[in-house]
Coordinates of C-alpha atoms and ligand atoms in Angstrom, one line a residue:
M1 CA 16.7 7.8 -15.6
G2 CA 19.3 5.1 -16.3
G3 CA 18.9 1.5 -17.5
G4 CA 19.5 2.2 -21.2
A5 CA 18.8 -0.6 -23.7
G6 CA 22.4 -0.4 -24.8
N7 CA 22.8 -1.7 -28.4
R8 CA 20.7 0.4 -30.8
H9 CA 19.9 -2.7 -32.9
D10 CA 18.8 -5.0 -30.0
R11 CA 16.1 -3.2 -28.1
S12 CA 14.2 -5.8 -26.0
P13 CA 10.7 -4.9 -24.9
L14 CA 10.5 -3.1 -21.6
T15 CA 7.8 -2.3 -19.1
E16 CA 7.5 0.9 -17.1
P17 CA 5.1 1.3 -14.2
A18 CA 2.6 4.2 -14.3
P19 CA 1.7 4.5 -10.6
A20 CA -1.5 6.1 -9.4
K21 CA -1.1 9.6 -8.2
V22 CA -2.9 10.4 -5.0
N23 CA -3.4 14.0 -3.8
L24 CA -3.3 13.5 0.0
A25 CA -4.1 17.2 0.3
L26 CA -5.0 19.7 -2.4
H27 CA -5.5 23.4 -1.7
V28 CA -6.6 25.8 -4.4
T29 CA -4.7 29.0 -3.7
G30 CA -5.6 31.3 -6.6
R31 CA -6.2 31.5 -10.3
R32 CA -4.0 32.5 -13.2
R33 CA -5.1 35.0 -15.9
D34 CA -5.4 32.1 -18.4
G35 CA -8.0 30.5 -16.1
Y36 CA -5.8 27.7 -14.7
H37 CA -5.9 27.4 -10.9
L38 CA -3.0 27.7 -8.6
L39 CA -2.6 24.7 -6.4
D40 CA -0.6 23.6 -3.3
T41 CA -0.7 19.9 -3.1
L42 CA 1.0 17.0 -1.3
V43 CA 1.2 14.1 -3.7
V44 CA 2.1 10.4 -3.3
F45 CA 2.3 7.6 -5.8
T46 CA 1.1 4.0 -5.1
E47 CA 2.1 0.5 -6.0
A48 CA -1.3 0.3 -7.7
G49 CA -1.3 1.7 -11.2
D50 CA -1.2 1.2 -15.0
S51 CA 1.8 0.1 -16.9
V52 CA 3.3 0.8 -20.3
R53 CA 5.2 -1.7 -22.4
V54 CA 7.3 -0.6 -25.4
A55 CA 9.2 -2.4 -28.1
T56 CA 10.7 -1.6 -31.5
R57 CA 8.5 -2.6 -34.4
P58 CA 8.5 -2.1 -38.2
R59 CA 5.6 0.4 -37.7
D60 CA 3.9 2.2 -34.9
E61 CA 1.3 0.3 -32.9
F62 CA -0.7 1.3 -29.9
T63 CA -3.0 -1.1 -28.0
I64 CA -4.9 -0.9 -24.7
H65 CA -5.6 -3.8 -22.4
G66 CA -6.7 -4.0 -18.7
R67 CA -9.9 -3.7 -16.7
F68 CA -10.5 -0.1 -17.7
G69 CA -9.1 -0.3 -21.2
G70 CA -12.6 -0.4 -22.7
G71 CA -13.2 3.2 -21.5
L72 CA -10.4 4.6 -23.8
S73 CA -10.0 4.7 -27.5
A74 CA -6.5 4.0 -28.9
N75 CA -6.4 7.1 -31.1
A76 CA -4.0 9.9 -31.5
D77 CA -5.7 12.0 -28.8
N78 CA -4.7 9.6 -26.1
L79 CA -1.9 10.9 -23.9
V80 CA 0.3 7.9 -24.7
P81 CA 0.7 8.5 -28.5
R82 CA 0.9 12.2 -27.7
A83 CA 3.8 11.5 -25.3
R84 CA 5.4 9.3 -28.1
E85 CA 5.2 12.3 -30.5
L86 CA 6.6 14.7 -27.9
F87 CA 9.5 12.3 -27.4
R88 CA 10.1 12.4 -31.2
K89 CA 9.9 16.2 -31.2
M90 CA 12.5 16.3 -28.4
H91 CA 14.9 13.9 -30.2
P92 CA 14.7 14.7 -33.9
E93 CA 18.0 12.8 -34.4
G94 CA 17.8 9.5 -32.5
G95 CA 14.1 9.2 -31.5
Q96 CA 12.3 8.3 -34.7
T97 CA 12.3 4.5 -34.4
A98 CA 8.8 2.9 -34.9
V99 CA 7.5 1.4 -31.7
S100 CA 4.7 -0.7 -30.3
I101 CA 3.2 0.6 -27.1
V102 CA 0.8 -1.6 -24.9
L103 CA -1.0 0.2 -22.2
D104 CA -2.3 -1.9 -19.3
K105 CA -5.2 0.3 -18.0
N106 CA -5.8 -0.9 -14.4
L107 CA -7.0 2.5 -13.0
P108 CA -10.4 4.0 -13.7
V109 CA -10.4 6.7 -16.4
A110 CA -10.9 10.4 -15.5
S111 CA -10.8 9.6 -11.9
G112 CA -8.4 12.0 -10.1
V113 CA -5.5 9.7 -9.7
G114 CA -3.5 11.0 -12.7
G115 CA -4.0 7.9 -14.8
G116 CA -3.6 9.5 -18.2
S117 CA -0.8 11.8 -17.1
S118 CA 1.0 8.9 -15.4
D119 CA 0.7 6.8 -18.5
A120 CA 2.2 9.7 -20.6
A121 CA 5.0 10.1 -18.1
A122 CA 5.7 6.3 -18.1
T123 CA 5.7 6.4 -22.0
L124 CA 8.3 9.2 -21.9
R125 CA 10.4 7.2 -19.4
A126 CA 10.1 4.0 -21.3
L127 CA 11.0 5.5 -24.7
H128 CA 14.1 7.1 -23.2
R129 CA 15.1 3.7 -21.8
L130 CA 14.3 1.9 -25.0
H131 CA 16.6 4.3 -26.9
G132 CA 19.3 4.2 -24.3
M133 CA 18.9 7.9 -23.7
A134 CA 19.2 9.8 -20.5
A135 CA 16.5 12.4 -20.1
D136 CA 17.3 15.9 -18.9
D137 CA 14.7 15.9 -16.2
T138 CA 14.1 19.7 -16.1
K139 CA 13.7 20.0 -19.9
L140 CA 11.5 17.0 -20.0
A141 CA 9.2 18.2 -17.3
E142 CA 8.9 21.7 -19.0
A143 CA 8.1 20.1 -22.4
A144 CA 5.7 17.6 -20.9
L145 CA 3.7 20.3 -19.2
A146 CA 2.1 20.9 -22.6
L147 CA 0.4 17.4 -22.2
G148 CA -1.2 18.3 -18.9
A149 CA -0.6 20.1 -15.5
D150 CA 0.0 16.7 -13.7
L151 CA 2.8 15.6 -16.1
P152 CA 5.8 17.1 -14.2
M153 CA 4.7 15.4 -10.9
C154 CA 4.0 12.1 -12.7
L155 CA 7.5 12.2 -14.2
A156 CA 8.9 12.7 -10.7
A157 CA 6.7 9.9 -9.4
R158 CA 7.7 10.3 -5.8
T159 CA 6.3 11.9 -2.7
L160 CA 6.3 15.6 -3.4
R161 CA 4.7 19.0 -2.9
A162 CA 3.6 20.7 -6.1
Q163 CA 2.6 24.3 -6.5
G164 CA 1.8 26.7 -9.4
V165 CA -0.4 24.7 -11.7
G166 CA 1.7 21.7 -10.9
E167 CA 5.0 22.7 -12.4
I168 CA 6.8 23.8 -9.2
I169 CA 7.9 20.6 -7.6
E170 CA 9.6 20.0 -4.3
P171 CA 10.5 16.4 -3.2
V172 CA 9.2 15.5 0.3
R173 CA 11.7 13.3 2.1
G174 CA 11.4 10.8 4.9
W175 CA 7.7 9.9 4.7
P176 CA 7.0 6.2 5.5
S177 CA 5.0 4.0 3.1
L178 CA 1.3 4.6 3.9
D179 CA -1.4 1.9 3.7
L180 CA -4.3 3.2 1.5
V181 CA -7.5 1.9 0.0
L182 CA -8.5 3.6 -3.2
V183 CA -12.2 3.6 -4.0
N184 CA -13.9 4.9 -7.2
P185 CA -17.6 4.7 -7.3
G186 CA -17.7 4.3 -11.1
V187 CA -18.3 7.8 -12.3
A188 CA -16.0 9.7 -14.6
V189 CA -15.7 13.3 -13.4
A190 CA -14.6 16.1 -15.8
T191 CA -11.9 18.1 -14.2
P192 CA -12.9 21.5 -15.8
S193 CA -16.5 21.2 -14.4
V194 CA -15.1 20.6 -10.9
F195 CA -12.8 23.7 -11.1
A196 CA -15.7 25.7 -12.6
G197 CA -17.9 24.9 -9.7
L198 CA -15.6 26.3 -7.0
D199 CA -17.1 28.8 -4.6
Q200 CA -13.8 30.0 -3.3
R201 CA -10.6 30.2 -5.3
E202 CA -8.3 31.9 -2.8
N203 CA -7.5 29.6 0.0
P204 CA -4.5 29.4 2.4
P205 CA -1.6 27.2 1.3
L206 CA -0.8 23.8 2.9
P207 CA 0.1 23.9 6.5
E208 CA 3.7 23.5 7.3
L209 CA 4.7 19.9 6.7
P210 CA 5.5 17.7 9.8
E211 CA 9.2 17.9 10.8
R212 CA 9.2 14.2 11.9
P213 CA 6.7 12.5 9.6
D214 CA 5.7 9.5 11.6
S215 CA 2.2 8.0 11.3
A216 CA 0.7 10.2 14.1
A217 CA 2.2 13.4 12.8
I218 CA 1.1 12.6 9.2
L219 CA -2.5 11.9 10.4
S220 CA -2.7 15.1 12.4
W221 CA -1.2 17.1 9.4
L222 CA -3.7 15.5 7.1
E223 CA -6.5 16.5 9.5
S224 CA -5.4 20.1 9.3
S225 CA -5.4 20.1 5.4
R226 CA -8.1 19.6 2.8
N227 CA -9.0 18.8 -0.7
D228 CA -10.6 22.1 -1.9
L229 CA -12.1 20.4 -4.9
E230 CA -14.1 17.9 -2.8
A231 CA -17.3 20.0 -2.3
S232 CA -17.5 21.0 -5.9
A233 CA -16.9 17.4 -7.0
L234 CA -19.6 16.2 -4.6
S235 CA -22.1 18.4 -6.2
V236 CA -21.2 17.1 -9.7
A237 CA -21.2 13.5 -8.5
P238 CA -22.9 13.0 -5.1
V239 CA -22.0 9.3 -5.2
I240 CA -18.5 10.4 -4.1
G241 CA -20.1 10.9 -0.7
E242 CA -20.9 7.2 -0.6
A243 CA -17.4 6.3 -1.4
L244 CA -16.1 8.5 1.5
G245 CA -18.7 7.0 3.8
A246 CA -17.8 3.5 2.9
L247 CA -14.1 4.2 3.7
R248 CA -15.0 5.8 7.0
S249 CA -17.3 3.1 8.1
S250 CA -14.6 0.5 7.2
G251 CA -12.1 2.0 9.7
A252 CA -10.2 4.5 7.7
A253 CA -8.4 7.0 10.0
L254 CA -9.0 9.6 7.3
A255 CA -10.9 9.5 4.0
R256 CA -10.6 12.1 1.3
M257 CA -11.0 12.6 -2.4
S258 CA -8.0 12.7 -4.7
G259 CA -7.5 15.3 -7.4
S260 CA -10.8 16.4 -9.0
G261 CA -12.4 13.0 -8.1
A262 CA -14.1 10.8 -8.2
T263 CA -11.5 8.4 -6.7
C264 CA -11.2 8.7 -2.9
F265 CA -8.6 7.3 -0.6
G266 CA -8.7 6.0 3.0
L267 CA -5.7 6.0 5.2
F268 CA -5.3 2.8 7.3
T269 CA -3.0 1.9 10.2
S270 CA -1.8 -1.4 8.7
Q271 CA -1.7 -3.4 5.4
E272 CA -4.0 -5.9 7.0
A273 CA -6.5 -3.3 8.0
A274 CA -6.5 -1.9 4.5
R275 CA -6.9 -5.3 2.9
R276 CA -9.9 -6.1 5.1
A277 CA -11.5 -2.8 4.5
A278 CA -11.1 -3.2 0.7
E279 CA -12.6 -6.7 0.8
K280 CA -15.6 -5.3 2.8
I281 CA -16.2 -2.4 0.4
A282 CA -15.8 -4.5 -2.7
A283 CA -18.3 -7.1 -1.4
A284 CA -20.9 -4.4 -0.8
Q285 CA -20.2 -2.5 -4.0
P286 CA -19.1 -5.1 -6.7
S287 CA -19.1 -2.5 -9.5
W288 CA -16.8 -0.1 -7.8
Y289 CA -13.0 0.0 -8.2
V290 CA -11.6 -0.8 -4.8
E291 CA -7.9 -1.5 -4.2
A292 CA -5.7 -1.8 -1.1
T293 CA -2.3 -0.5 -1.9
R294 CA 0.8 1.2 -0.4
T295 CA 2.6 4.4 -1.3
I296 CA 5.9 3.9 -3.0
E297 CA 8.7 4.1 -0.6
Q298 CA 11.3 6.7 -1.2
D299 CA 15.0 6.2 -1.4
D300 CA 15.9 9.3 0.5
D301 CA 19.7 9.0 0.1
A302 CA 19.4 9.1 -3.7
D303 CA 19.2 12.8 -4.2
Ligands
C5P1 O1 -4.0 20.0 -17.4 P1 -5.2 19.1 -17.4 O2 -5.5 18.6 -18.8 O3 -5.2 18.1 -16.4 O4 -6.5 20.1 -17.0 C1 -7.8 19.9 -17.4 C2 -8.6 21.1 -17.2 O5 -8.8 21.3 -15.8 C3 -8.0 22.5 -17.7 O6 -8.4 22.7 -19.0 C4 -8.6 23.5 -16.7 O7 -9.9 23.8 -17.1 C5 -8.7 22.7 -15.4 N1 -7.5 23.0 -14.6 C6 -7.4 24.1 -13.9 N2 -6.3 24.3 -13.1 C7 -5.4 23.4 -12.9 C8 -5.5 22.2 -13.6 C9 -6.6 22.0 -14.4 O8 -8.3 25.0 -13.9 N3 -4.3 23.6 -12.2

């Protein structure tokens, strides 16, 4: 988490991407005593996403722009100011500077692509950079878990396998960038109701990950995995079935829901095929969120 702002008195504004989180597979493997579900999930992050811009100011400000900004209120309950307060709690000495934060909300809200968690993670990364501080990744992930189960994975923001309620993270190396189309049919789905509607809470873990993750191996691995939340989400919001159908009839090699929905992804064999499918779906469903994107490539020599 480098790239510090350097001089404490000259902190120029900076922007941090908050990529969409897509659960390529999500198995529910059990339930903890506190009611939280145990998961085994393969997660990727995409070039599509929100972004967070921070700058020092005489007093705190928080504003929201972007296509889906209207669906959120910029109050203290939002995960972005909650992340700002967490940062201050973690850095009682140097972290108290007043800041403006602008959230560019390009992703649909409450939609299974980790938007709020990714925004909070980006805020934490941005505030560390603005203050020229290096974050202790382990401590930060532990503290950020209080803001939501997806926070640790959104802080990592790379292809990974997450277990537990999302706090046990293992980087997955060597996967190519995948061409996806994200489709949200315009309904916000409440995560607790999707978990509450599960018929079966003890399912097998993810199958063993492919040793050589080329496109064919990834597709066949995906076909042998599931999203265990899909059936429950479909009964909460049947329109999810239409989103999956639209992806399948536009040539997706595989279509599946992400997280607790309602956003679905389709996997395509090329950027061009993804772009064409997105155009076709958007033309048929102008009110839906439809975006062709790619998963963020990993720098596998880095760690
Ligand atoms: O942690 P987050 O705010 O994303 O979770 C929202 C709700 O979803 C939780 O209050 C819980 O009801 C449910 N949930 C769960 N198991 C998880 C994650 C979330 O039961 N692993």
